Every structure is written in C-alpha cells, then in structure tokens.
mmCIF file of C-alpha atoms in Angstrom:
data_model
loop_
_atom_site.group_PDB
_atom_site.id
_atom_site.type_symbol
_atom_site.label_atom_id
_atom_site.label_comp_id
_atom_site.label_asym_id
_atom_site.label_seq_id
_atom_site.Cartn_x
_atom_site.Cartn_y
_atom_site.Cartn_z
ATOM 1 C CA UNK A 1 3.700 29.619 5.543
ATOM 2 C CA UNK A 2 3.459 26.130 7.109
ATOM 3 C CA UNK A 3 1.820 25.833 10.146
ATOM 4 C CA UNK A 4 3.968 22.928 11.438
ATOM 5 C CA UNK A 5 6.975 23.502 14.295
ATOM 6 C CA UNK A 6 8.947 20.334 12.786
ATOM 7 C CA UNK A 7 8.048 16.983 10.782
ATOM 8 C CA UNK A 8 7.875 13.679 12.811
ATOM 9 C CA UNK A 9 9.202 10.987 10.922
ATOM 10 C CA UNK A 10 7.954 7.174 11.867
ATOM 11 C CA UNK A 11 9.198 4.233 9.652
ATOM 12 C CA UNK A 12 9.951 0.740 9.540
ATOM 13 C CA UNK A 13 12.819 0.165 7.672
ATOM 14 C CA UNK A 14 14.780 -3.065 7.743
ATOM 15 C CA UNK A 15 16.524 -2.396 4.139
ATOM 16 C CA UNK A 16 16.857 1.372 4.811
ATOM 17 C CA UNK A 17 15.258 2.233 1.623
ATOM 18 C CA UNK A 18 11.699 2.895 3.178
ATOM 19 C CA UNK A 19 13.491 5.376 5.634
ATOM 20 C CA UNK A 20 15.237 7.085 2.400
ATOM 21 C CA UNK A 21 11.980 7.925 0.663
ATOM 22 C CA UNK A 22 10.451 9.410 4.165
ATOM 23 C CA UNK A 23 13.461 11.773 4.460
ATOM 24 C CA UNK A 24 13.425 12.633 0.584
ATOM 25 C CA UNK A 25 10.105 13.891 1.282
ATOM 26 C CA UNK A 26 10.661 15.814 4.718
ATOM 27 C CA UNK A 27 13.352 17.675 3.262
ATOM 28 C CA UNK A 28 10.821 19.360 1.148
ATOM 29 C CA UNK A 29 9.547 21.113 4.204
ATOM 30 C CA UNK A 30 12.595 22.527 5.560
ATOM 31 C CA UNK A 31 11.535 21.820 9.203
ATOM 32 C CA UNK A 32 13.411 20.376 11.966
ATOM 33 C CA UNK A 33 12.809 16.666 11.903
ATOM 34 C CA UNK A 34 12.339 14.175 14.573
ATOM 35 C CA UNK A 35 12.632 10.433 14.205
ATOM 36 C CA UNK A 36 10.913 7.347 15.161
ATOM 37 C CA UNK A 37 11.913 3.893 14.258
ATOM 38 C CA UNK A 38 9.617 1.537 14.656
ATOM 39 C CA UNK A 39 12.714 -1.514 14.557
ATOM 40 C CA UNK A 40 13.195 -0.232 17.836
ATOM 41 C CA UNK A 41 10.755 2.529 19.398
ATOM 42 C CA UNK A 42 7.620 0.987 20.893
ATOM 43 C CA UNK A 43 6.494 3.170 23.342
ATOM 44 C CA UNK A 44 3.688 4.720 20.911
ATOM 45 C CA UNK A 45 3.306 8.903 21.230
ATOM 46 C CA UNK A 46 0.400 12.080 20.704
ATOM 47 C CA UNK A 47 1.439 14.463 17.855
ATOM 48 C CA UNK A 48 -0.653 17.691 17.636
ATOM 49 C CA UNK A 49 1.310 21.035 16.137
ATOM 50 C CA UNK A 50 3.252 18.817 13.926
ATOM 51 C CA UNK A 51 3.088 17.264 10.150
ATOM 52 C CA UNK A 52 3.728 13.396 10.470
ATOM 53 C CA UNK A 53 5.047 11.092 7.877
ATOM 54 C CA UNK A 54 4.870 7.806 8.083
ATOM 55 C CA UNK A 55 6.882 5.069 5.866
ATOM 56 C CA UNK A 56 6.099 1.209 5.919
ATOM 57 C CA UNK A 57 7.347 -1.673 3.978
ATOM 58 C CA UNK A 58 4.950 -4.103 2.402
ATOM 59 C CA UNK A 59 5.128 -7.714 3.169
ATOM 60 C CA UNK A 60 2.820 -9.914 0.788
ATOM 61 C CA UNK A 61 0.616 -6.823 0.745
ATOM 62 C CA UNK A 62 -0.017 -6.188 3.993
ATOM 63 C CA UNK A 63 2.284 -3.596 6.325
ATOM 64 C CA UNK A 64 4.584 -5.596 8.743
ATOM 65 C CA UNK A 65 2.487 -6.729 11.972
ATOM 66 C CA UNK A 66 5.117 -6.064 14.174
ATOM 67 C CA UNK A 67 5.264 -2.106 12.529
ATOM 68 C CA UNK A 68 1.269 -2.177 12.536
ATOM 69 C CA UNK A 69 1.442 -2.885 16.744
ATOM 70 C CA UNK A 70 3.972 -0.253 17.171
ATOM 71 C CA UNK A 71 1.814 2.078 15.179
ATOM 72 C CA UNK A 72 -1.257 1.487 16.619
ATOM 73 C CA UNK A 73 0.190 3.292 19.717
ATOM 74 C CA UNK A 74 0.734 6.507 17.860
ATOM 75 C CA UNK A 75 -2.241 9.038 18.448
ATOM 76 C CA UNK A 76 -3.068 11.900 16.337
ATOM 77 C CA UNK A 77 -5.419 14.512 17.383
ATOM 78 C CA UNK A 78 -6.492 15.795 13.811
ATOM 79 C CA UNK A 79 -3.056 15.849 13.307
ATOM 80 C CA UNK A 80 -1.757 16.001 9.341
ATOM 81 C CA UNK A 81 -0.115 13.127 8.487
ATOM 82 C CA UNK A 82 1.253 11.594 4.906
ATOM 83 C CA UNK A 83 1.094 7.885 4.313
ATOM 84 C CA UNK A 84 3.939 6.536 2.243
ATOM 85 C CA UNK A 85 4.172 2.592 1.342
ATOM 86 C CA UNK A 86 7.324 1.012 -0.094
ATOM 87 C CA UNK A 87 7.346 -2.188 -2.196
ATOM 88 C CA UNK A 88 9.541 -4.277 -4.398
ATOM 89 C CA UNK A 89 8.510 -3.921 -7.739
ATOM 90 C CA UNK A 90 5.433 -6.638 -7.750
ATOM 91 C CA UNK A 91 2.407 -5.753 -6.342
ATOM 92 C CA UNK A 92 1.638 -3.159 -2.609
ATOM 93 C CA UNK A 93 -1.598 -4.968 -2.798
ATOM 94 C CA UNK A 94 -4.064 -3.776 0.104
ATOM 95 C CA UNK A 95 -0.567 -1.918 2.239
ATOM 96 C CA UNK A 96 -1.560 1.852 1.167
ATOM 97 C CA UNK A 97 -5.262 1.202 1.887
ATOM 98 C CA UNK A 98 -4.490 -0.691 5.475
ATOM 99 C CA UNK A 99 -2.107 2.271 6.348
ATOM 100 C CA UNK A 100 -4.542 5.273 5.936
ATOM 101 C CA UNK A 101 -7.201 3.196 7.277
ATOM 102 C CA UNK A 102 -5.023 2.688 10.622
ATOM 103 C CA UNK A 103 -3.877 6.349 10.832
ATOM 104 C CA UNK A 104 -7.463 7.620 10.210
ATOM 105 C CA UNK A 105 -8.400 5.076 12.935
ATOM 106 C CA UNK A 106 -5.536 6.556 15.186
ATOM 107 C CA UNK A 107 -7.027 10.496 14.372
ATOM 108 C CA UNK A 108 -4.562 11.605 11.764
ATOM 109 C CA UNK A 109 -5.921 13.317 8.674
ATOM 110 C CA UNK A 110 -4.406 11.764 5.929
ATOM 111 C CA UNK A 111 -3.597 15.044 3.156
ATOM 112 C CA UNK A 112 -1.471 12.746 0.615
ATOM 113 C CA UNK A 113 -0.115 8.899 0.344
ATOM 114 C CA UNK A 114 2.029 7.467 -2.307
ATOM 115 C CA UNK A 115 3.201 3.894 -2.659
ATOM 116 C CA UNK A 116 7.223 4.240 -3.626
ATOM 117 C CA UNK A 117 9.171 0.887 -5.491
ATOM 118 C CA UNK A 118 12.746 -0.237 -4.128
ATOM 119 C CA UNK A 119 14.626 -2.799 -4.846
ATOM 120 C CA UNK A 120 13.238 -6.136 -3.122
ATOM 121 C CA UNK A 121 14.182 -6.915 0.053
ATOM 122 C CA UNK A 122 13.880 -10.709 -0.618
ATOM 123 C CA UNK A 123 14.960 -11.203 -3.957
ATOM 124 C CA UNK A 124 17.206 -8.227 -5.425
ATOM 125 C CA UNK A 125 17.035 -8.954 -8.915
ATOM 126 C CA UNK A 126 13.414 -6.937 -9.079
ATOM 127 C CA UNK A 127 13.955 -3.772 -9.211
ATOM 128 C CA UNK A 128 17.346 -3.470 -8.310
ATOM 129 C CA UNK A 129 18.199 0.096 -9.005
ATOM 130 C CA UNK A 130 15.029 1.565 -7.401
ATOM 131 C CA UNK A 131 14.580 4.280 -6.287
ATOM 132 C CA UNK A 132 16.237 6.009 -8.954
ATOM 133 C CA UNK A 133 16.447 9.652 -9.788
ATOM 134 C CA UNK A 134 13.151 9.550 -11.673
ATOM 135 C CA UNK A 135 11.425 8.086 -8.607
ATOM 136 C CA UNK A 136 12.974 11.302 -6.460
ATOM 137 C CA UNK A 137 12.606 13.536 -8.985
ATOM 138 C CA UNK A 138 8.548 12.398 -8.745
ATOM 139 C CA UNK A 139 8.541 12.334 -4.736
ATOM 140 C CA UNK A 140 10.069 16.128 -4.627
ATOM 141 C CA UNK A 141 7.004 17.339 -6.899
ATOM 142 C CA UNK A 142 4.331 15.058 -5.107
ATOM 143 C CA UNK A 143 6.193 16.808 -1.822
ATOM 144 C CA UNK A 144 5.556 20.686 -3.393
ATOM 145 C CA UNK A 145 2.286 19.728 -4.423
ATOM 146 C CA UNK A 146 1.595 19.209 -0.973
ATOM 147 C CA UNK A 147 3.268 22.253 0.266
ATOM 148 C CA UNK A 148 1.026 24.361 -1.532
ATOM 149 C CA UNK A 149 -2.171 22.112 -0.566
ATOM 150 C CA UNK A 150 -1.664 22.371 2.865
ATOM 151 C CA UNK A 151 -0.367 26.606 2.198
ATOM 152 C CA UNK A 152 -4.438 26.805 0.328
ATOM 153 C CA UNK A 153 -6.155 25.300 3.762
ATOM 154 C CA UNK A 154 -7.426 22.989 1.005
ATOM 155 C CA UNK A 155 -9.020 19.857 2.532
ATOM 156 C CA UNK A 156 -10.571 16.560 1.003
ATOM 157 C CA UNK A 157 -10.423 13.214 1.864
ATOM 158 C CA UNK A 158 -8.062 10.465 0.060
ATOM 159 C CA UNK A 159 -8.597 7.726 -1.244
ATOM 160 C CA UNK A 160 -6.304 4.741 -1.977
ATOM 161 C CA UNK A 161 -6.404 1.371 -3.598
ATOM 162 C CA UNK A 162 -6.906 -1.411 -1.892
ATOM 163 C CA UNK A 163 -9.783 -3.695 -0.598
ATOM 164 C CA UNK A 164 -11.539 -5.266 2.279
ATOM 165 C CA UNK A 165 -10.777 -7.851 3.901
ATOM 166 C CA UNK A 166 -7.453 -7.983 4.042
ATOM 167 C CA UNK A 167 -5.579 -10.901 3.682
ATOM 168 C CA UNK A 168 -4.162 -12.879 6.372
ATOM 169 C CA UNK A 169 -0.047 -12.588 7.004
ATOM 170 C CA UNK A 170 2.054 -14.750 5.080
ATOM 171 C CA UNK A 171 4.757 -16.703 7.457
ATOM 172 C CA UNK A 172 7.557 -17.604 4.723
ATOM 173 C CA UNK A 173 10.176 -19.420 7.264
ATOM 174 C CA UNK A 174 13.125 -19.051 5.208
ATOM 175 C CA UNK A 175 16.213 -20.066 6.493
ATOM 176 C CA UNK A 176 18.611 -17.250 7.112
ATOM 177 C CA UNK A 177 22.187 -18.724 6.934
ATOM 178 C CA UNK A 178 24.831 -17.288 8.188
ATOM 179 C CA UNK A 179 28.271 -18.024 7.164
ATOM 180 C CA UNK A 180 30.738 -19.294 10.088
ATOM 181 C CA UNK A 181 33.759 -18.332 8.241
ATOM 182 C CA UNK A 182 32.686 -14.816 7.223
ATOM 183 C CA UNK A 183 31.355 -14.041 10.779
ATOM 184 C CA UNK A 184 33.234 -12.065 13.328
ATOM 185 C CA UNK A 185 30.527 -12.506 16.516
ATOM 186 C CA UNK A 186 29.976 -8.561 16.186
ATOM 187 C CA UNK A 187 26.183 -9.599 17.615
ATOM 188 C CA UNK A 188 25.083 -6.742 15.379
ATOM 189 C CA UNK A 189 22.208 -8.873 14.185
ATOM 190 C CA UNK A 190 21.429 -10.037 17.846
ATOM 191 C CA UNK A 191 20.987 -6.297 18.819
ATOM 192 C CA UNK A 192 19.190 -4.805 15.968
ATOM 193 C CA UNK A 193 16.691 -8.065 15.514
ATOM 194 C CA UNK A 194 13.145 -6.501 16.074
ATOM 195 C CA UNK A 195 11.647 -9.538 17.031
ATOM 196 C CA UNK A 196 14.740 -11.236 19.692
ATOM 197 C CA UNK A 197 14.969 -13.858 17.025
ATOM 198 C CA UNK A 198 19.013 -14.494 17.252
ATOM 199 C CA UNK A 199 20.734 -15.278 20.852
ATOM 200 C CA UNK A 200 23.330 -13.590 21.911
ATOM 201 C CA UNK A 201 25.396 -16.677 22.570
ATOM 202 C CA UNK A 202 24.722 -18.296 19.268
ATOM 203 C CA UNK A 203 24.458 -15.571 16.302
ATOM 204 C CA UNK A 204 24.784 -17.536 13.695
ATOM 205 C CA UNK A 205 21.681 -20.101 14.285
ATOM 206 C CA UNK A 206 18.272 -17.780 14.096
ATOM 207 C CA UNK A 207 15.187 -18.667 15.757
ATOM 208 C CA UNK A 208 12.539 -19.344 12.449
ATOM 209 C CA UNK A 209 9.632 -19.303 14.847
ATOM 210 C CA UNK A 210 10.008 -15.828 15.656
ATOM 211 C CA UNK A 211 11.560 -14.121 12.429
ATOM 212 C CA UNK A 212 9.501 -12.384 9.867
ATOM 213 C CA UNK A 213 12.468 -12.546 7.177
ATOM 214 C CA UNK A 214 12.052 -8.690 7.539
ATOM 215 C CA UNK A 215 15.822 -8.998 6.239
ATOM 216 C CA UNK A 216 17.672 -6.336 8.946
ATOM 217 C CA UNK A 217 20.235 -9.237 9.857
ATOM 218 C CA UNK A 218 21.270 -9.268 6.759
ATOM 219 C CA UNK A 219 21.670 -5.649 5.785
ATOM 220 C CA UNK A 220 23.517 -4.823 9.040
ATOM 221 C CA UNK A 221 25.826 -7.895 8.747
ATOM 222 C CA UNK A 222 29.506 -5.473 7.503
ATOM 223 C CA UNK A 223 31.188 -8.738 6.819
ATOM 224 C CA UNK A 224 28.386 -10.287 3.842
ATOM 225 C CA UNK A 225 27.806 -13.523 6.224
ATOM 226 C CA UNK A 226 24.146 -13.580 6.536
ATOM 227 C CA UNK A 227 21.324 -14.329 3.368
ATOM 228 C CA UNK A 228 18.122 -15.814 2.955
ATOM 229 C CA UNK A 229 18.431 -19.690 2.165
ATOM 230 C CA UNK A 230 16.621 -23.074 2.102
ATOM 231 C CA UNK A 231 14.388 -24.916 -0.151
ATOM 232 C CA UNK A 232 11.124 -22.351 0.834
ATOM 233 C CA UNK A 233 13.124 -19.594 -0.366
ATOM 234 C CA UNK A 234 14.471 -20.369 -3.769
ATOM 235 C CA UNK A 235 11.456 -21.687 -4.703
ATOM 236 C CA UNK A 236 9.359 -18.407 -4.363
ATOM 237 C CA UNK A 237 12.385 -16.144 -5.779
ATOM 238 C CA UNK A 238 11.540 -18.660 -8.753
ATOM 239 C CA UNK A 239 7.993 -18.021 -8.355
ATOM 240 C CA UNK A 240 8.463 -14.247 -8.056
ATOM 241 C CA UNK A 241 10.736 -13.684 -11.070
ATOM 242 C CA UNK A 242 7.972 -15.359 -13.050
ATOM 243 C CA UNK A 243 5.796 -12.760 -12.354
ATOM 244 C CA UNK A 244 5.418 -9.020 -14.290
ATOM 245 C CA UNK A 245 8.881 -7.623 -13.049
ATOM 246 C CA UNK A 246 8.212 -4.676 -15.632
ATOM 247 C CA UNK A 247 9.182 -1.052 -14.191
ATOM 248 C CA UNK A 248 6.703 0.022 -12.031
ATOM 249 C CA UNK A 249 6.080 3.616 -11.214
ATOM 250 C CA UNK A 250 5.305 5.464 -8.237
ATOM 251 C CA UNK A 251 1.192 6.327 -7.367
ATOM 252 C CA UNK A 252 0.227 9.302 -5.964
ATOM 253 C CA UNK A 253 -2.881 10.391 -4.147
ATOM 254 C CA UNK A 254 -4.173 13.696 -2.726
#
C-alpha cells in the first residue's frame, strides 16, 4: 500500500503535451490528484504526506526560466517526488539533470525521472505523432515499476544525464504573427500569456521583448490566427530539420 493521501501534479505546459505525460503517469497511482500550473500559479507551496510529479518542457536544453522561478518556490520536506522532462525529438540536453538538481535543492527525494518526446512545439514536422501509444505504453510500466519501488521502501539515489555548467538561455525573438482576418479579439492569448507579453487593447501585435516563444498563444488561439514567423524563425526550423530527426525513445531512470 502507498503511503501517499493524493499525487500533486506541477507542470509547465504551453503545448499541453507535457501536462498529458504527467497525468498518464498519476493515473497509475489511483490517488486523488491535485494540480498546479506553473503558466499561471506562482505562489510556490510545502508538500509533505504526498507523492509529487513534476513535468517541464525543454527549451534549448535548459527548463523554461520562467517555470524554474515558479519552481524554486515549491518546498519539499523529504517529500517523494518524480522528475519528468518533455522534448521535441532533438536533443533534452542538460533539462533532466537541471530539474533533479533543483528539486533535490528544494528537499524532494527524487525516486524516478524520465525524459518523454512530443511533437515540437516550434517546428511540428519533428516528431509529429509523439507521444504515441508505444511512448504510453513505456510510461505505464516505468509508472508500476515505481509503484512497487516505493511498495519495497527501496531507496537509492538517481542519476541523470546531463552536465555542469549549464548553458546560458537562448532568446530566439521570433515573430509571432497573428492574422487580422482570422482573429475574433477573444483576448484568449492576452489572458493566458505567462509572461504579459500581448495587451489587451492590441492582441494581435506581441511584445518580442518579453515573450519566450513558449508557443501558448498559439495553441489557445480556436480560430488558427496566431504562428511563429519572421526571418529568425525559418531559418532555425531549416537548421533544426537538418539535424538527426530519427525516432527517439523515451529514458528512464530509477
């Protein structure tokens, strides 16, 4: 029997696909679930008598800096916790390894981690049909495996990949158009934007000093009228497409 009252999910999720793989994995435990998004919650909380999962894009293989702040204000106190990193089919780089390292940091202990592929959030050709039912299929058995770890009292401590330093963050500035005729001035995309980057008055321009092209304007957008655009961004879709875009499969580590 678990020892766990509920699972407390925390994710950053612009694409939704991050916040997918965390609930695939929760379900396992068939305990009540309560939800933080870190788009939006940024008030930081203690966890004890709970298991914690946390989920976090990877941006040029780091986690997001805005999800990283929010995170930092989440305390464990030896609290279990499983770190889960979602990329687009290149490379996580040093994500998984920054991620343990902050919950460690933040007193979780850290009794599994897996980096997950999804489709890209920048350029959808790679990987565009991820996560498929192989990839949950492989998430449900990482999730029994640690079931029955945590059911043993087993303990040991995990190790990722990943290196020191870590790089600096990338700031792409990619022009995010937004298609007058296709836009209805729902302000969707001024209400959801994590970082205030598109006024209420004037959806369709967006601030490129404050976004992150974390892409969440563009997947709430019902009408199709925002996408990434500009001479920045189609040259590093060309870049990335000239890269290993082979399948590549989920890593597991406990």
């Amino acid at each position: 029997m678990l020892p766990f009252k509920k699972v407390s999910k925390i994710y950053f999720s612009p694409s939704g696909t991050t916040k997918r793989i965390v609930d695939e994995i929760a379900k396992n435990f068939e305990l009540d679930n309560e939800n933080y998004d870190l788009l939006s919650f940024d008030d930081g909380k203690n966890f004890e008598d709970e298991l914690v999962i946390v989920g976090m894009p990877v941006f040029d293989g780091r986690i997001p800096k805005l999800a990283k702040d929010r995170l930092t204000e989440f305390k464990g106190k030896n609290t279990k916790a499983i770190a889960v990193i979602n990329y687009g089919g290149l490379d996580y780089g040093d994500a998984l390894l920054e991620l343990v390292d902050l919950l460690k940091e933040n007193d979780f202990e850290v009794i599994g981690a897996t980096s997950t592929v999804s489709r890209h959030s920048l350029f959808n050709e790679i990987a565009s049909k991820r996560p498929d039912n192989l990839d949950m299929k492989m998430l449900n058995e990482f999730s029994q495996n640690l079931i029955e770890k945590l059911e043993s009292g087993r303990s040991n401590e995990i190790f990722v990949s990943g290196q020191k330093p870590f790089a600096d963050y990338v700031n792409h500035s990619f022009n995010v158009n937004c298609n007058e005729d296709l836009c209805v001035y729902c302000n969707d995309c001024v209400y959801t934007c994590p970082v205030e980057a598109i006024e209420e008055d004037n959806p369709i321009e967006t601030n490129l000093d404050l976004c992150d092209s974390c892409s969440l304007c563009i997947n709430v957008c019902s009408e199709n009228a925002r996408s990434f655009d500009g001479e920045n961004y189609f040259a590093e879709k060309a870049d990335a497409l000239e890269n290993d875009i082979s399948r590549k499969e989920i890593e597991f580590f406990m």
